[in-house]
Each structure stands twice: as C-alpha cells, then as structure tokens.
Amino acid sequence: MKPSLLRLTLLACAALGAQANAQTTTIKPGLWQVDSTMASPDAATDNAMSMVLQQLGNLPPDQRKQLESMAASRGMAMPTVGADGAVRVKACVTPEMAARKQIPTGQPGDCTSKNRDIAGGMQVSFSCANPKSSGEGKVLFSGDQAFSMQLAVTTSARGTPEQVNVTSNGKWLGATCPAPSTATAQKP
C-alpha cells in the first residue's frame, strides 16, 4: 500500500477541523463518530482510493500499529471501513472543543481553515501544507448531536493535483470517551 494514498484517504476524512463562530449550533462534548465516503471524477484516483480502503482492513501488524499510533496521537481510534465503503472514525470532543464548535476530525498536516455562517451551519474552506491540499464545502448541523458535510478537496498527495469529493455524516455517541489508552482526546 502506498503511504501517500493512505495519507490522502485520512486527509480527506479529516479535512474539516473547522470551528464555527457563536451563531452556529453548539456541538456536544463526548464521543463522536464520523462516516465519510470519497469519490473522484478521475477513475484512476477513484480506483486507487478503493484499493487503499480495501487494504486498510488487511494491514500487516506493524503497519496497523503505526496507523493506530498516528490515529491515537490525533485523538481518534483506528479508522475502519464499512461494507458501504465509508471510512468510520471515532474521536473525542473535549468541552473546550465543544465551546469552540470544533468538529471532531484529528486533522493531519499544517492546516488553516476559515468559516462563514450560513443558515443551519457553516461554509468552510481550508488549506494544508503537508500534504499540500485545499478545499471548500458546507457543514449542516442537525441539532447538537449530528452534522452532515459536503467537501471538494484538491490535493497533490501523489505528486499531481487530484480532485476528491468527500461526503461525511457525524453523530454524537455519548458523553463518555474511551480511556486514553484506546483513544485519547483530540488535541484542542
């Protein structure tokens, strides 16, 4: 498995470490689950992402341990892939993150984001330096326990510009997060 494809997949799942301002719905602190699907208009990119997702469940123990460690350092459990091809990430939202309305993502890389309130949510854009990527999209909140997101990402994780469309749904699972040994709180 190519590490750059895995980083692209994790980046697309995590691209919205976005924070909303005071006019946006507050999200609850605790354990959140985010399911994301990715698609590309380029068949080669789409096939590469599909192969990476298929291989995610069959990683050798040393690679799995490395990815689990990387995910834990971002406050997430190891991503899993559902039968529908969606990447599932579970992450903790601290009370501080909830106060900032920060969506649980464990965003990798050196990234910045900008947000603008819209009816029911926020318009977001981001730019990351490592891997180099950018994107924009929309987050819509369903109360304080769920959100949906549409995001268009441009990345060059494999050396050439590629488009990836990410659709995510987040839901609050409960007020209690797993012990730090299995999934630590995402860094505020």
PDB file of C-alpha atoms in Angstrom:
ATOM      1  CA  MET A   1       0.000   0.000   0.000  1.00  0.00           C
ATOM      2  CA  LYS A   2       1.366   3.407  -0.899  1.00  0.00           C
ATOM      3  CA  PRO A   3       1.659   5.668   2.179  1.00  0.00           C
ATOM      4  CA  SER A   4       0.701   8.735   0.109  1.00  0.00           C
ATOM      5  CA  LEU A   5      -2.659   7.173  -0.816  1.00  0.00           C
ATOM      6  CA  LEU A   6      -3.345   6.341   2.809  1.00  0.00           C
ATOM      7  CA  ARG A   7      -2.450   9.914   3.811  1.00  0.00           C
ATOM      8  CA  LEU A   8      -4.806  11.194   1.086  1.00  0.00           C
ATOM      9  CA  THR A   9      -7.584   8.998   2.441  1.00  0.00           C
ATOM     10  CA  LEU A  10      -7.006  10.100   6.045  1.00  0.00           C
ATOM     11  CA  LEU A  11      -6.694  13.739   4.955  1.00  0.00           C
ATOM     12  CA  ALA A  12      -9.983  13.618   3.110  1.00  0.00           C
ATOM     13  CA  CYS A  13     -11.656  12.114   6.183  1.00  0.00           C
ATOM     14  CA  ALA A  14     -10.119  14.697   8.435  1.00  0.00           C
ATOM     15  CA  ALA A  15     -10.134  17.788   6.269  1.00  0.00           C
ATOM     16  CA  LEU A  16     -12.591  19.731   8.403  1.00  0.00           C
ATOM     17  CA  GLY A  17     -11.022  20.566  11.717  1.00  0.00           C
ATOM     18  CA  ALA A  18     -13.266  23.548  11.289  1.00  0.00           C
ATOM     19  CA  GLN A  19     -14.525  25.784  14.052  1.00  0.00           C
ATOM     20  CA  ALA A  20     -17.793  27.672  13.852  1.00  0.00           C
ATOM     21  CA  ASN A  21     -18.469  31.000  15.469  1.00  0.00           C
ATOM     22  CA  ALA A  22     -21.029  31.779  18.169  1.00  0.00           C
ATOM     23  CA  GLN A  23     -24.037  31.892  15.819  1.00  0.00           C
ATOM     24  CA  THR A  24     -23.685  28.236  14.837  1.00  0.00           C
ATOM     25  CA  THR A  25     -25.228  25.376  16.771  1.00  0.00           C
ATOM     26  CA  THR A  26     -23.150  24.117  19.683  1.00  0.00           C
ATOM     27  CA  ILE A  27     -21.954  20.513  19.442  1.00  0.00           C
ATOM     28  CA  LYS A  28     -21.876  18.234  22.479  1.00  0.00           C
ATOM     29  CA  PRO A  29     -18.640  17.141  24.124  1.00  0.00           C
ATOM     30  CA  GLY A  30     -18.009  13.408  24.210  1.00  0.00           C
ATOM     31  CA  LEU A  31     -17.511  10.573  21.750  1.00  0.00           C
ATOM     32  CA  TRP A  32     -18.357  11.257  18.099  1.00  0.00           C
ATOM     33  CA  GLN A  33     -18.453   9.009  15.053  1.00  0.00           C
ATOM     34  CA  VAL A  34     -17.798  10.422  11.577  1.00  0.00           C
ATOM     35  CA  ASP A  35     -18.514   8.313   8.477  1.00  0.00           C
ATOM     36  CA  SER A  36     -17.003   9.608   5.235  1.00  0.00           C
ATOM     37  CA  THR A  37     -17.176   8.496   1.633  1.00  0.00           C
ATOM     38  CA  MET A  38     -14.848   9.781  -1.045  1.00  0.00           C
ATOM     39  CA  ALA A  39     -15.197   9.940  -4.801  1.00  0.00           C
ATOM     40  CA  SER A  40     -13.074  11.382  -7.560  1.00  0.00           C
ATOM     41  CA  PRO A  41     -14.045  12.370 -11.098  1.00  0.00           C
ATOM     42  CA  ASP A  42     -10.753  10.713 -12.153  1.00  0.00           C
ATOM     43  CA  ALA A  43     -11.204   6.939 -12.483  1.00  0.00           C
ATOM     44  CA  ALA A  44      -7.543   6.203 -11.606  1.00  0.00           C
ATOM     45  CA  THR A  45      -7.781   8.212  -8.372  1.00  0.00           C
ATOM     46  CA  ASP A  46     -11.124   6.605  -7.516  1.00  0.00           C
ATOM     47  CA  ASN A  47      -9.662   3.113  -8.108  1.00  0.00           C
ATOM     48  CA  ALA A  48      -6.567   3.923  -6.028  1.00  0.00           C
ATOM     49  CA  MET A  49      -8.718   5.131  -3.114  1.00  0.00           C
ATOM     50  CA  SER A  50     -10.856   1.983  -3.345  1.00  0.00           C
ATOM     51  CA  MET A  51      -7.741  -0.215  -3.237  1.00  0.00           C
ATOM     52  CA  VAL A  52      -6.392   1.638  -0.191  1.00  0.00           C
ATOM     53  CA  LEU A  53      -9.703   1.257   1.630  1.00  0.00           C
ATOM     54  CA  GLN A  54      -9.824  -2.466   0.814  1.00  0.00           C
ATOM     55  CA  GLN A  55      -6.280  -2.909   2.120  1.00  0.00           C
ATOM     56  CA  LEU A  56      -6.914  -0.951   5.318  1.00  0.00           C
ATOM     57  CA  GLY A  57      -8.555  -3.954   6.965  1.00  0.00           C
ATOM     58  CA  ASN A  58      -5.762  -6.314   5.883  1.00  0.00           C
ATOM     59  CA  LEU A  59      -2.734  -4.372   7.073  1.00  0.00           C
ATOM     60  CA  PRO A  60       0.289  -6.244   8.424  1.00  0.00           C
ATOM     61  CA  PRO A  61       0.562  -5.900  12.232  1.00  0.00           C
ATOM     62  CA  ASP A  62       3.475  -3.425  12.091  1.00  0.00           C
ATOM     63  CA  GLN A  63       1.672  -1.077   9.671  1.00  0.00           C
ATOM     64  CA  ARG A  64      -1.563  -1.364  11.660  1.00  0.00           C
ATOM     65  CA  LYS A  65       0.295  -0.471  14.868  1.00  0.00           C
ATOM     66  CA  GLN A  66       1.863   2.561  13.134  1.00  0.00           C
ATOM     67  CA  LEU A  67      -1.539   3.787  11.905  1.00  0.00           C
ATOM     68  CA  GLU A  68      -3.155   3.135  15.298  1.00  0.00           C
ATOM     69  CA  SER A  69      -0.413   5.210  16.913  1.00  0.00           C
ATOM     70  CA  MET A  70      -0.896   8.026  14.380  1.00  0.00           C
ATOM     71  CA  ALA A  71      -4.669   8.000  14.918  1.00  0.00           C
ATOM     72  CA  ALA A  72      -4.287   7.941  18.719  1.00  0.00           C
ATOM     73  CA  SER A  73      -1.949  10.941  18.579  1.00  0.00           C
ATOM     74  CA  ARG A  74      -4.835  12.827  16.936  1.00  0.00           C
ATOM     75  CA  GLY A  75      -7.416  11.623  19.466  1.00  0.00           C
ATOM     76  CA  MET A  76      -9.013   9.038  17.206  1.00  0.00           C
ATOM     77  CA  ALA A  77      -9.477   5.320  17.138  1.00  0.00           C
ATOM     78  CA  MET A  78      -8.097   3.479  14.103  1.00  0.00           C
ATOM     79  CA  PRO A  79     -10.332   4.208  11.102  1.00  0.00           C
ATOM     80  CA  THR A  80     -12.449   1.303   9.909  1.00  0.00           C
ATOM     81  CA  VAL A  81     -14.127   0.721   6.561  1.00  0.00           C
ATOM     82  CA  GLY A  82     -17.781  -0.252   6.439  1.00  0.00           C
ATOM     83  CA  ALA A  83     -19.424  -2.595   3.947  1.00  0.00           C
ATOM     84  CA  ASP A  84     -20.638   0.508   2.092  1.00  0.00           C
ATOM     85  CA  GLY A  85     -17.041   1.724   1.656  1.00  0.00           C
ATOM     86  CA  ALA A  86     -17.383   4.567   4.167  1.00  0.00           C
ATOM     87  CA  VAL A  87     -14.398   5.300   6.382  1.00  0.00           C
ATOM     88  CA  ARG A  88     -15.509   5.451  10.021  1.00  0.00           C
ATOM     89  CA  VAL A  89     -13.552   7.457  12.577  1.00  0.00           C
ATOM     90  CA  LYS A  90     -14.383   7.794  16.267  1.00  0.00           C
ATOM     91  CA  ALA A  91     -12.983  10.774  18.137  1.00  0.00           C
ATOM     92  CA  CYS A  92     -13.413  12.601  21.416  1.00  0.00           C
ATOM     93  CA  VAL A  93     -14.578  16.197  21.606  1.00  0.00           C
ATOM     94  CA  THR A  94     -13.371  17.921  24.756  1.00  0.00           C
ATOM     95  CA  PRO A  95     -15.537  20.549  26.482  1.00  0.00           C
ATOM     96  CA  GLU A  96     -13.105  23.180  25.121  1.00  0.00           C
ATOM     97  CA  MET A  97     -13.558  21.914  21.564  1.00  0.00           C
ATOM     98  CA  ALA A  98     -17.347  21.886  22.001  1.00  0.00           C
ATOM     99  CA  ALA A  99     -17.243  25.502  23.228  1.00  0.00           C
ATOM    100  CA  ARG A 100     -15.379  26.410  20.008  1.00  0.00           C
ATOM    101  CA  LYS A 101     -17.827  24.296  17.941  1.00  0.00           C
ATOM    102  CA  GLN A 102     -14.895  22.263  16.617  1.00  0.00           C
ATOM    103  CA  ILE A 103     -15.878  19.241  14.557  1.00  0.00           C
ATOM    104  CA  PRO A 104     -14.023  16.056  15.617  1.00  0.00           C
ATOM    105  CA  THR A 105     -11.531  15.154  12.915  1.00  0.00           C
ATOM    106  CA  GLY A 106      -7.936  14.876  14.097  1.00  0.00           C
ATOM    107  CA  GLN A 107      -6.923  16.894  11.044  1.00  0.00           C
ATOM    108  CA  PRO A 108      -3.391  15.980   9.893  1.00  0.00           C
ATOM    109  CA  GLY A 109      -0.813  18.338   8.470  1.00  0.00           C
ATOM    110  CA  ASP A 110      -0.149  22.029   8.877  1.00  0.00           C
ATOM    111  CA  CYS A 111      -3.637  23.358   8.120  1.00  0.00           C
ATOM    112  CA  THR A 112      -5.655  26.534   8.455  1.00  0.00           C
ATOM    113  CA  SER A 113      -9.404  26.952   7.979  1.00  0.00           C
ATOM    114  CA  LYS A 114     -11.916  29.747   7.513  1.00  0.00           C
ATOM    115  CA  ASN A 115     -15.613  29.544   8.258  1.00  0.00           C
ATOM    116  CA  ARG A 116     -18.659  31.621   7.455  1.00  0.00           C
ATOM    117  CA  ASP A 117     -22.083  31.124   8.988  1.00  0.00           C
ATOM    118  CA  ILE A 118     -24.908  30.065   6.718  1.00  0.00           C
ATOM    119  CA  ALA A 119     -28.459  29.025   7.587  1.00  0.00           C
ATOM    120  CA  GLY A 120     -28.204  25.819   9.628  1.00  0.00           C
ATOM    121  CA  GLY A 121     -24.430  25.507   9.504  1.00  0.00           C
ATOM    122  CA  MET A 122     -21.293  26.978   8.028  1.00  0.00           C
ATOM    123  CA  GLN A 123     -19.438  27.406   4.765  1.00  0.00           C
ATOM    124  CA  VAL A 124     -15.837  26.251   5.240  1.00  0.00           C
ATOM    125  CA  SER A 125     -12.544  26.398   3.395  1.00  0.00           C
ATOM    126  CA  PHE A 126      -9.145  25.019   4.336  1.00  0.00           C
ATOM    127  CA  SER A 127      -5.561  24.899   3.168  1.00  0.00           C
ATOM    128  CA  CYS A 128      -2.929  22.373   4.307  1.00  0.00           C
ATOM    129  CA  ALA A 129       0.815  22.414   3.733  1.00  0.00           C
ATOM    130  CA  ASN A 130       1.612  18.731   4.411  1.00  0.00           C
ATOM    131  CA  PRO A 131       0.332  17.036   2.382  1.00  0.00           C
ATOM    132  CA  LYS A 132      -0.443  20.048   0.185  1.00  0.00           C
ATOM    133  CA  SER A 133      -4.201  20.313  -0.222  1.00  0.00           C
ATOM    134  CA  SER A 134      -7.088  22.726  -0.112  1.00  0.00           C
ATOM    135  CA  GLY A 135     -10.833  22.553  -0.214  1.00  0.00           C
ATOM    136  CA  GLU A 136     -14.160  24.111   0.463  1.00  0.00           C
ATOM    137  CA  GLY A 137     -17.574  22.914   1.390  1.00  0.00           C
ATOM    138  CA  LYS A 138     -20.547  23.102   3.666  1.00  0.00           C
ATOM    139  CA  VAL A 139     -21.390  21.701   7.109  1.00  0.00           C
ATOM    140  CA  LEU A 140     -25.051  21.489   8.122  1.00  0.00           C
ATOM    141  CA  PHE A 141     -25.948  20.811  11.756  1.00  0.00           C
ATOM    142  CA  SER A 142     -28.902  18.714  12.927  1.00  0.00           C
ATOM    143  CA  GLY A 143     -29.125  19.998  16.486  1.00  0.00           C
ATOM    144  CA  ASP A 144     -26.114  19.458  18.746  1.00  0.00           C
ATOM    145  CA  GLN A 145     -25.751  15.722  18.080  1.00  0.00           C
ATOM    146  CA  ALA A 146     -25.289  15.406  14.319  1.00  0.00           C
ATOM    147  CA  PHE A 147     -23.914  17.097  11.226  1.00  0.00           C
ATOM    148  CA  SER A 148     -23.527  16.419   7.517  1.00  0.00           C
ATOM    149  CA  MET A 149     -20.744  17.738   5.320  1.00  0.00           C
ATOM    150  CA  GLN A 150     -20.004  18.065   1.605  1.00  0.00           C
ATOM    151  CA  LEU A 151     -16.424  18.968   0.744  1.00  0.00           C
ATOM    152  CA  ALA A 152     -14.480  19.378  -2.525  1.00  0.00           C
ATOM    153  CA  VAL A 153     -10.758  18.746  -1.955  1.00  0.00           C
ATOM    154  CA  THR A 154      -7.815  19.405  -4.255  1.00  0.00           C
ATOM    155  CA  THR A 155      -4.686  17.521  -3.204  1.00  0.00           C
ATOM    156  CA  SER A 156      -1.292  16.689  -4.604  1.00  0.00           C
ATOM    157  CA  ALA A 157      -0.511  13.876  -2.149  1.00  0.00           C
ATOM    158  CA  ARG A 158       0.556  11.626  -5.065  1.00  0.00           C
ATOM    159  CA  GLY A 159       2.576  14.345  -6.806  1.00  0.00           C
ATOM    160  CA  THR A 160      -0.057  15.696  -9.209  1.00  0.00           C
ATOM    161  CA  PRO A 161      -3.242  17.681  -8.488  1.00  0.00           C
ATOM    162  CA  GLU A 162      -6.248  15.450  -7.811  1.00  0.00           C
ATOM    163  CA  GLN A 163      -9.884  16.227  -7.012  1.00  0.00           C
ATOM    164  CA  VAL A 164     -11.690  14.318  -4.267  1.00  0.00           C
ATOM    165  CA  ASN A 165     -15.272  14.873  -3.149  1.00  0.00           C
ATOM    166  CA  VAL A 166     -15.929  13.963   0.479  1.00  0.00           C
ATOM    167  CA  THR A 167     -19.355  13.374   1.986  1.00  0.00           C
ATOM    168  CA  SER A 168     -19.433  12.928   5.769  1.00  0.00           C
ATOM    169  CA  ASN A 169     -22.009  12.388   8.467  1.00  0.00           C
ATOM    170  CA  GLY A 170     -21.150  12.887  12.113  1.00  0.00           C
ATOM    171  CA  LYS A 171     -23.138  11.734  15.113  1.00  0.00           C
ATOM    172  CA  TRP A 172     -22.682  12.026  18.843  1.00  0.00           C
ATOM    173  CA  LEU A 173     -22.368   8.612  20.528  1.00  0.00           C
ATOM    174  CA  GLY A 174     -22.283   9.627  24.183  1.00  0.00           C
ATOM    175  CA  ALA A 175     -20.811  11.830  26.872  1.00  0.00           C
ATOM    176  CA  THR A 176     -18.076   9.349  27.830  1.00  0.00           C
ATOM    177  CA  CYS A 177     -14.964   8.771  25.748  1.00  0.00           C
ATOM    178  CA  PRO A 178     -12.832   5.610  25.870  1.00  0.00           C
ATOM    179  CA  ALA A 179      -9.876   5.561  28.237  1.00  0.00           C
ATOM    180  CA  PRO A 180      -6.789   7.363  26.868  1.00  0.00           C
ATOM    181  CA  SER A 181      -5.061   4.041  26.164  1.00  0.00           C
ATOM    182  CA  THR A 182      -7.527   3.258  23.341  1.00  0.00           C
ATOM    183  CA  ALA A 183      -8.429   6.722  22.065  1.00  0.00           C
ATOM    184  CA  THR A 184      -7.146   9.909  23.586  1.00  0.00           C
ATOM    185  CA  ALA A 185      -8.978  13.212  23.422  1.00  0.00           C
ATOM    186  CA  GLN A 186      -8.264  15.154  20.264  1.00  0.00           C
ATOM    187  CA  LYS A 187      -5.846  17.971  20.904  1.00  0.00           C
ATOM    188  CA  PRO A 188      -7.855  21.196  21.346  1.00  0.00           C
TER     189      PRO A 188
END
